[in-house]
Tab-separated table of C-alpha atoms in Angstrom:
chain	number	residue	atom	x	y	z
S	1332	MET	CA	182.562	197.191	136.434
S	1333	VAL	CA	180.004	195.129	138.659
S	1334	ILE	CA	177.188	197.060	136.700
S	1335	CYS	CA	178.510	195.937	133.321
S	1336	LYS	CA	178.449	192.245	134.266
S	1337	LEU	CA	175.222	192.784	134.851
S	1338	LYS	CA	174.351	194.061	132.201
S	1339	MET	CA	175.935	191.086	129.815
S	1340	ARG	CA	173.889	188.585	132.207
S	1341	MET	CA	170.680	190.045	131.569
S	1342	SER	CA	171.373	190.464	127.542
S	1343	LEU	CA	171.989	186.808	127.511
S	1344	ALA	CA	168.925	185.835	129.593
S	1345	SER	CA	166.972	188.050	127.374
S	1346	LEU	CA	168.463	186.215	124.473
S	1347	MET	CA	167.495	182.986	125.372
S	1348	ALA	CA	164.366	184.063	126.128
S	1349	LEU	CA	163.666	185.019	122.393
S	1350	VAL	CA	164.857	181.781	121.316
S	1351	LEU	CA	162.682	179.952	123.217
S	1352	LEU	CA	159.619	181.977	122.268
S	1353	ALA	CA	160.860	181.525	118.804
S	1354	LEU	CA	160.705	177.553	119.036
S	1355	ALA	CA	157.382	177.235	120.445
S	1356	PHE	CA	156.101	179.571	117.768
S	1357	LEU	CA	157.367	177.422	114.969
S	1358	GLY	CA	156.995	173.509	116.189
S	1359	PRO	CA	159.254	170.623	115.946
S	1360	CYS	CA	161.479	170.650	112.661
S	1361	PRO	CA	160.808	167.678	110.438
S	1362	GLY	CA	164.349	167.378	109.412
S	1363	LEU	CA	165.874	166.765	112.156
S	1364	THR	CA	162.902	164.185	113.598
S	1365	ALA	CA	162.252	160.849	112.938
S	1366	PRO	CA	158.969	159.895	111.581
S	1367	LEU	CA	156.361	159.069	114.243
S	1368	GLU	CA	155.063	155.000	113.333
S	1369	ALA	CA	151.995	154.252	113.571
S	1370	SER	CA	150.934	151.776	116.647
S	1371	ASP	CA	150.620	147.888	116.585
S	1372	ASP	CA	146.482	148.874	117.224
S	1373	ASP	CA	146.722	151.001	114.240
S	1374	ARG	CA	148.244	149.180	111.725
S	1375	PHE	CA	146.225	145.368	112.793
S	1376	ASP	CA	142.790	146.648	113.560
S	1377	LEU	CA	143.224	144.388	116.508
S	1378	LYS	CA	139.746	145.350	118.123
S	1379	ASN	CA	137.940	144.469	114.705
S	1380	TYR	CA	139.743	141.576	113.962
S	1381	ASP	CA	137.461	138.291	113.624
S	1382	LEU	CA	139.769	135.036	114.832
S	1383	ASN	CA	137.049	132.733	113.147
S	1384	SER	CA	137.150	134.254	109.869
S	1385	VAL	CA	137.789	131.856	107.272
S	1386	THR	CA	140.026	133.117	104.051
S	1387	ASP	CA	138.405	132.957	100.772
S	1388	TRP	CA	141.787	131.803	98.796
S	1389	GLY	CA	139.911	131.567	95.487
S	1390	LYS	CA	138.949	135.249	95.666
S	1391	VAL	CA	142.320	136.177	96.501
S	1392	GLY	CA	144.039	138.370	93.613
S	1393	PRO	CA	147.596	138.122	92.448
S	1394	THR	CA	148.552	141.662	94.384
S	1395	ILE	CA	147.833	140.134	97.442
S	1396	TYR	CA	151.229	140.548	98.699
S	1397	GLY	CA	152.328	143.735	96.578
S	1398	ASP	CA	152.456	144.765	93.072
S	1399	ASN	CA	152.272	141.619	90.273
S	1400	TYR	CA	155.844	141.502	89.016
S	1401	ASP	CA	156.284	141.410	85.084
S	1402	TYR	CA	158.302	137.945	84.896
S	1403	GLU	CA	158.313	138.510	81.323
S	1404	ASP	CA	160.692	141.092	81.565
S	1405	LEU	CA	163.674	138.282	82.002
S	1406	ASP	CA	162.727	136.293	78.987
S	1407	GLN	CA	165.649	136.373	76.767
S	1408	GLU	CA	165.769	135.954	73.119
S	1409	ILE	CA	168.119	132.687	72.057
S	1410	GLU	CA	169.395	133.018	68.824
S	1411	VAL	CA	168.441	129.492	67.217
S	1412	GLU	CA	170.969	129.416	64.385
S	1413	THR	CA	173.668	129.642	67.115
S	1414	VAL	CA	172.709	126.280	68.700
S	1415	ALA	CA	171.594	124.584	65.419
S	1416	ALA	CA	175.387	125.632	64.279
S	1417	ASP	CA	176.773	123.760	67.885
S	1418	ILE	CA	174.921	120.947	66.992
S	1419	ASN	CA	176.147	120.808	63.452
S	1420	ARG	CA	179.398	121.090	64.285
S	1421	LEU	CA	179.084	118.538	67.262
S	1422	GLY	CA	177.536	115.994	64.475
S	1423	ASN	CA	180.219	116.542	62.444
S	1424	GLN	CA	182.318	114.539	65.221
S	1425	PRO	CA	183.634	111.037	63.437
S	1426	LYS	CA	181.230	108.478	65.215
S	1427	VAL	CA	182.008	105.390	67.334
S	1428	ASN	CA	179.864	101.995	65.970
S	1429	HIS	CA	179.751	100.160	68.838
S	1430	HIS	CA	177.047	97.858	67.246
S	1431	ALA	CA	177.379	96.238	63.503
S	1432	GLU	CA	173.448	96.262	62.926
S	1433	LYS	CA	170.758	97.793	64.994
S	1434	GLY	CA	169.334	95.721	67.195
S	1435	THR	CA	172.087	93.291	67.729
S	1436	VAL	CA	173.606	92.754	71.036
S	1437	PRO	CA	177.450	92.039	71.334
S	1438	THR	CA	178.721	88.712	72.892
S	1439	PHE	CA	181.745	87.259	74.368
S	1440	THR	CA	182.680	84.017	72.670
S	1441	PRO	CA	185.493	82.490	75.331
S	1442	PRO	CA	188.326	80.740	73.556
S	1443	PRO	CA	187.887	77.191	73.216
S	1444	VAL	CA	189.315	74.321	75.079
S	1445	THR	CA	192.893	73.929	74.093
S	1446	LEU	CA	195.240	70.947	74.051
S	1447	ASP	CA	198.206	72.675	72.273
S	1448	PHE	CA	200.659	72.453	75.453
S	1449	LYS	CA	203.741	74.220	73.014
S	1450	GLY	CA	202.051	77.081	73.419
S	1451	SER	CA	200.734	77.099	77.037
S	1452	GLY	CA	202.798	80.084	78.906
S	1453	LEU	CA	203.601	80.900	81.726
S	1454	PHE	CA	200.425	80.038	83.438
S	1455	GLY	CA	199.678	77.055	81.295
S	1456	PRO	CA	196.771	76.396	78.692
S	1457	HIS	CA	193.546	77.985	78.663
S	1458	THR	CA	190.825	76.315	80.146
S	1459	GLY	CA	187.193	76.598	79.146
S	1460	MET	CA	186.553	79.840	80.807
S	1461	GLY	CA	189.365	81.823	79.377
S	1462	MET	CA	191.759	81.341	82.050
S	1463	PRO	CA	194.939	79.845	82.136
S	1464	THR	CA	194.792	76.598	84.241
S	1465	CYS	CA	197.266	78.192	86.684
S	1466	LEU	CA	195.929	81.143	87.685
S	1467	LEU	CA	192.442	78.969	88.467
S	1468	CYS	CA	194.236	76.811	90.530
S	1469	VAL	CA	197.409	76.646	91.899
S	1470	CYS	CA	200.577	75.273	90.352
S	1471	ILE	CA	204.510	74.968	92.158
S	1472	GLY	CA	206.981	72.946	90.680
S	1473	GLY	CA	205.233	70.464	89.008
S	1474	ASN	CA	202.019	69.827	90.960
S	1475	VAL	CA	198.913	71.458	90.387
S	1476	TYR	CA	196.420	72.397	93.152
S	1477	CYS	CA	192.662	72.435	91.995
S	1478	ASP	CA	191.011	71.316	95.223
S	1479	ASP	CA	187.402	72.453	96.119
S	1480	THR	CA	187.465	74.867	93.247
S	1481	GLY	CA	183.734	74.114	91.661
S	1482	LEU	CA	185.440	71.864	88.684
S	1483	ASN	CA	183.204	70.018	86.708
S	1484	GLN	CA	185.681	68.750	84.386
S	1485	ILE	CA	189.564	68.425	84.420
S	1486	PRO	CA	190.974	71.779	83.238
S	1487	PRO	CA	193.847	71.282	80.843
S	1488	LEU	CA	196.962	70.837	82.552
S	1489	PRO	CA	200.311	72.151	81.724
S	1490	LYS	CA	202.468	69.624	80.174
S	1491	ASP	CA	204.952	69.579	83.029
S	1492	THR	CA	202.816	68.546	85.702
S	1493	ARG	CA	203.752	65.516	87.922
S	1494	HIS	CA	201.019	65.612	90.223
S	1495	PHE	CA	197.375	66.356	89.888
S	1496	TYR	CA	195.349	67.115	92.818
S	1497	GLY	CA	191.358	67.880	91.762
S	1498	ARG	CA	189.694	66.766	94.865
S	1499	PHE	CA	185.903	67.991	96.503
S	1500	ASN	CA	184.875	69.112	92.944
S	1501	SER	CA	181.644	68.061	90.704
S	1502	ILE	CA	183.585	66.349	88.086
S	1503	ARG	CA	181.302	63.334	86.521
S	1504	HIS	CA	183.010	62.294	83.191
S	1505	ILE	CA	187.087	61.481	83.043
S	1506	LYS	CA	187.652	62.047	79.117
S	1507	ASN	CA	190.562	60.156	77.319
S	1508	THR	CA	192.189	63.819	76.460
S	1509	ASP	CA	192.016	64.592	79.929
S	1510	PHE	CA	195.787	63.719	80.946
S	1511	VAL	CA	196.570	63.396	77.049
S	1512	ASN	CA	200.765	64.342	76.305
S	1513	LEU	CA	200.901	64.332	80.244
S	1514	SER	CA	203.748	62.125	79.977
S	1515	LYS	CA	205.387	63.051	83.290
S	1516	ILE	CA	202.795	62.746	85.437
S	1517	GLN	CA	203.304	60.026	88.304
S	1518	SER	CA	199.877	60.748	90.475
S	1519	ILE	CA	196.154	61.785	90.129
S	1520	ASP	CA	193.938	62.448	93.320
S	1521	LEU	CA	190.412	62.838	92.319
S	1522	THR	CA	188.855	62.370	95.898
S	1523	GLY	CA	185.421	63.159	96.419
S	1524	ASN	CA	183.804	64.245	93.323
S	1525	GLN	CA	180.938	62.643	91.353
S	1526	ILE	CA	182.803	60.741	89.086
S	1527	SER	CA	180.594	57.767	87.279
S	1528	GLU	CA	182.289	57.057	84.036
S	1529	MET	CA	185.412	57.262	82.886
S	1530	ASP	CA	187.072	56.365	79.235
S	1531	GLU	CA	188.240	53.128	78.563
S	1532	ASP	CA	191.963	54.213	77.571
S	1533	VAL	CA	191.943	57.399	79.708
S	1534	PHE	CA	195.438	56.367	81.163
S	1535	ALA	CA	196.665	54.676	78.085
S	1536	SER	CA	199.483	57.359	77.652
S	1537	GLN	CA	200.223	57.583	81.559
S	1538	GLN	CA	203.807	55.955	81.382
S	1539	GLN	CA	204.983	57.030	84.886
S	1540	LEU	CA	201.740	57.233	86.673
S	1541	HIS	CA	202.028	55.088	90.337
S	1542	ASP	CA	199.218	56.702	92.545
S	1543	LEU	CA	195.779	56.830	91.454
S	1544	LEU	CA	193.139	57.972	94.177
S	1545	LEU	CA	189.703	58.132	92.970
S	1546	ALA	CA	187.995	57.486	96.280
S	1547	GLU	CA	184.519	58.827	97.440
S	1548	ASN	CA	183.084	58.805	93.676
S	1549	ASN	CA	180.204	57.326	92.092
S	1550	LEU	CA	182.225	54.561	89.926
S	1551	GLN	CA	180.670	51.040	89.015
S	1552	ALA	CA	183.588	49.747	86.550
S	1553	LEU	CA	187.079	50.498	85.735
S	1554	PRO	CA	188.968	51.053	82.748
S	1555	GLU	CA	192.206	49.812	81.829
S	1556	LEU	CA	194.787	50.624	84.547
S	1557	PRO	CA	198.682	51.257	83.954
S	1558	VAL	CA	200.553	48.518	85.311
S	1559	THR	CA	203.022	50.798	86.972
S	1560	LEU	CA	200.637	51.724	89.639
S	1561	LYS	CA	201.655	51.056	93.084
S	1562	TYR	CA	199.094	52.883	95.029
S	1563	ILE	CA	195.214	52.472	94.194
S	1564	ASP	CA	192.182	54.309	96.180
S	1565	LEU	CA	188.878	53.340	95.003
S	1566	ARG	CA	187.249	53.193	98.305
S	1567	ASN	CA	183.562	54.077	98.802
S	1568	ASN	CA	182.752	53.827	95.371
S	1569	ARG	CA	179.811	51.411	94.123
S	1570	LEU	CA	181.912	48.663	92.227
S	1571	ILE	CA	180.579	45.985	91.174
S	1572	SER	CA	182.603	42.542	90.896
S	1573	ARG	CA	181.975	42.334	87.311
S	1574	GLY	CA	182.773	46.127	86.571
S	1575	ILE	CA	186.584	45.172	87.197
S	1576	SER	CA	187.759	43.078	84.203
S	1577	SER	CA	189.501	39.689	84.823
S	1578	GLU	CA	193.406	39.931	85.518
S	1579	SER	CA	192.965	43.546	86.096
S	1580	PHE	CA	195.972	43.854	89.067
S	1581	LYS	CA	197.783	40.670	88.228
S	1582	ASP	CA	200.783	42.736	85.649
S	1583	MET	CA	201.328	45.466	88.442
S	1584	SER	CA	204.464	44.397	89.099
S	1585	HIS	CA	205.111	47.561	91.630
S	1586	LEU	CA	201.750	47.358	93.534
S	1587	GLU	CA	201.613	47.704	97.180
S	1588	PHE	CA	198.438	49.410	97.917
S	1589	LEU	CA	194.945	48.101	97.099
S	1590	TYR	CA	191.800	49.746	98.847
S	1591	LEU	CA	188.795	48.599	97.578
S	1592	SER	CA	186.585	49.180	100.805
S	1593	ASN	CA	182.848	50.290	101.456
S	1594	ASN	CA	181.759	48.963	97.654
S	1595	ASN	CA	179.934	46.067	96.135
S	1596	LEU	CA	182.010	43.351	95.733
S	1597	ASP	CA	181.217	39.973	95.560
S	1598	TYR	CA	184.833	38.686	95.392
S	1599	ILE	CA	188.121	39.329	95.962
S	1600	PRO	CA	189.715	40.192	92.271
S	1601	THR	CA	192.671	38.107	91.702
S	1602	PRO	CA	194.766	37.540	90.572
S	1603	LEU	CA	196.950	39.934	92.970
S	1604	PRO	CA	200.460	40.305	92.002
S	1605	LEU	CA	203.651	39.422	94.925
S	1606	SER	CA	204.071	43.115	95.700
S	1607	LEU	CA	201.082	44.186	97.041
S	1608	LYS	CA	201.204	44.502	100.495
S	1609	VAL	CA	198.052	46.101	101.830
S	1610	LEU	CA	194.768	44.712	100.968
S	1611	HIS	CA	191.290	46.340	102.326
S	1612	LEU	CA	187.993	44.955	101.086
S	1613	GLN	CA	186.178	45.571	104.225
S	1614	GLY	CA	182.029	46.817	103.846
S	1615	ASN	CA	181.474	44.746	100.570
S	1616	ASN	CA	179.503	41.661	100.089
S	1617	ILE	CA	182.463	38.714	99.629
S	1618	GLN	CA	180.818	35.480	101.090
S	1619	SER	CA	183.343	32.840	100.051
S	1620	LEU	CA	187.277	32.278	99.761
S	1621	HIS	CA	189.153	30.076	97.245
S	1622	GLU	CA	192.349	28.110	98.306
S	1623	ASP	CA	193.853	30.286	95.152
S	1624	THR	CA	192.807	33.522	96.758
S	1625	PHE	CA	196.301	34.313	98.383
S	1626	CYS	CA	197.956	30.756	97.665
S	1627	ASP	CA	198.959	28.293	94.970
S	1628	SER	CA	197.516	25.427	95.168
S	1629	HIS	CA	200.032	23.297	92.924
S	1630	ASP	CA	202.698	24.635	95.363
S	1631	ARG	CA	202.662	23.989	99.073
S	1632	PHE	CA	205.521	25.686	99.949
S	1633	PHE	CA	204.327	28.984	98.541
S	1634	ILE	CA	204.544	31.663	101.079
S	1635	ARG	CA	203.010	35.306	99.850
S	1636	ARG	CA	205.609	37.053	102.520
S	1637	ASN	CA	204.315	40.917	101.639
S	1638	LEU	CA	200.599	40.657	102.182
S	1639	GLU	CA	200.372	41.360	105.983
S	1640	ASP	CA	197.434	43.491	106.031
S	1641	ILE	CA	194.281	41.927	104.837
S	1642	ARG	CA	190.914	43.207	106.008
S	1643	LEU	CA	187.651	41.087	105.099
S	1644	ASP	CA	185.676	42.535	108.326
S	1645	GLY	CA	182.136	43.841	107.457
S	1646	ASN	CA	181.350	41.025	104.632
S	1647	PRO	CA	179.016	38.247	105.289
S	1648	LEU	CA	181.619	35.818	105.378
S	1649	ASN	CA	183.310	33.667	108.168
S	1650	ILE	CA	186.929	33.078	107.454
S	1651	ASN	CA	187.253	30.154	109.716
S	1652	LEU	CA	185.514	28.143	106.819
S	1653	PHE	CA	188.304	28.961	104.461
S	1654	PRO	CA	191.307	27.601	105.896
S	1655	GLN	CA	193.408	26.688	103.300
S	1656	ALA	CA	193.102	30.506	101.657
S	1657	TYR	CA	195.281	31.956	103.758
S	1658	VAL	CA	197.340	29.277	104.799
S	1659	CYS	CA	200.526	30.866	102.911
S	1660	LEU	CA	199.730	34.465	104.538
S	1661	PRO	CA	202.617	35.836	107.510
S	1662	ARG	CA	199.707	37.202	108.936
S	1663	LEU	CA	195.863	35.947	109.525
S	1664	PRO	CA	192.914	38.263	107.776
S	1665	VAL	CA	190.876	40.578	109.776
S	1666	GLY	CA	187.158	39.144	109.593
S	1667	ASN	CA	184.494	37.642	111.066
S	1668	HIS	CA	185.342	34.193	112.869
């Protein structure tokens, strides 16, 4: 047994030796090993590379980066007939003619200012801007508020307007059509505009108007005013005495407040109604008083009981020189003594 085992070991050793000798003679198998790569020195030839050389790009050929690619292989033939057919098909669709003639530009014509109050609608009559007045202004229960809205004229107002406020705008002229057919209007406030002209019969149809405020404008004259007025405010204008017609306030049996301060008046407009309670004339050019200005020279028992607030300060006037002018008043006027 021992001899057999020794023989087997010797035969295995001999076999391994033969295999090693065969591998030595045949060399490495090219199919079982990876190809050897060239070293960096062999590929780039670093020993002979000139770092200071300049490449002449004019002599560089199109194949410097590899084979020249033939892009003509990508060209495709386009069927012209097919494209033309599609274009013709689109051309057969109905055309929308936006302009009647070539070279013309469409223009928007705003609707004219209308005074047809019967068809005013929910938001009142349309203004010259094509917008209803009650969208441009604020309309609440007969009150129309157009304060500080950039107006340069009175907008058409709804027929049920009772109180109109157009303060602090740029209105210059009040026309006789601005308040026509507004039979219910009771107050107009145009304070702080640039009004210098008013048509003579601008308030002819206002039989219920009792408050008129035109302070801080450029008025030099007044039109005919309704006799129904109770409150008139004309402060800070340019009114002159000849711009107020004689007896302008005589028939105003309901007039209680008359503000004419800071104008260019030379005398007090008379006669004044007995209903008057407040008369402010400070800051004018009044230089004298007449004994019939407030009183009645033909009735020495006459007393003007309602007129309790008279201001004449700021005028070149010494009221002590005209005692007969205010003996019928319950209180002395405020002025220079």
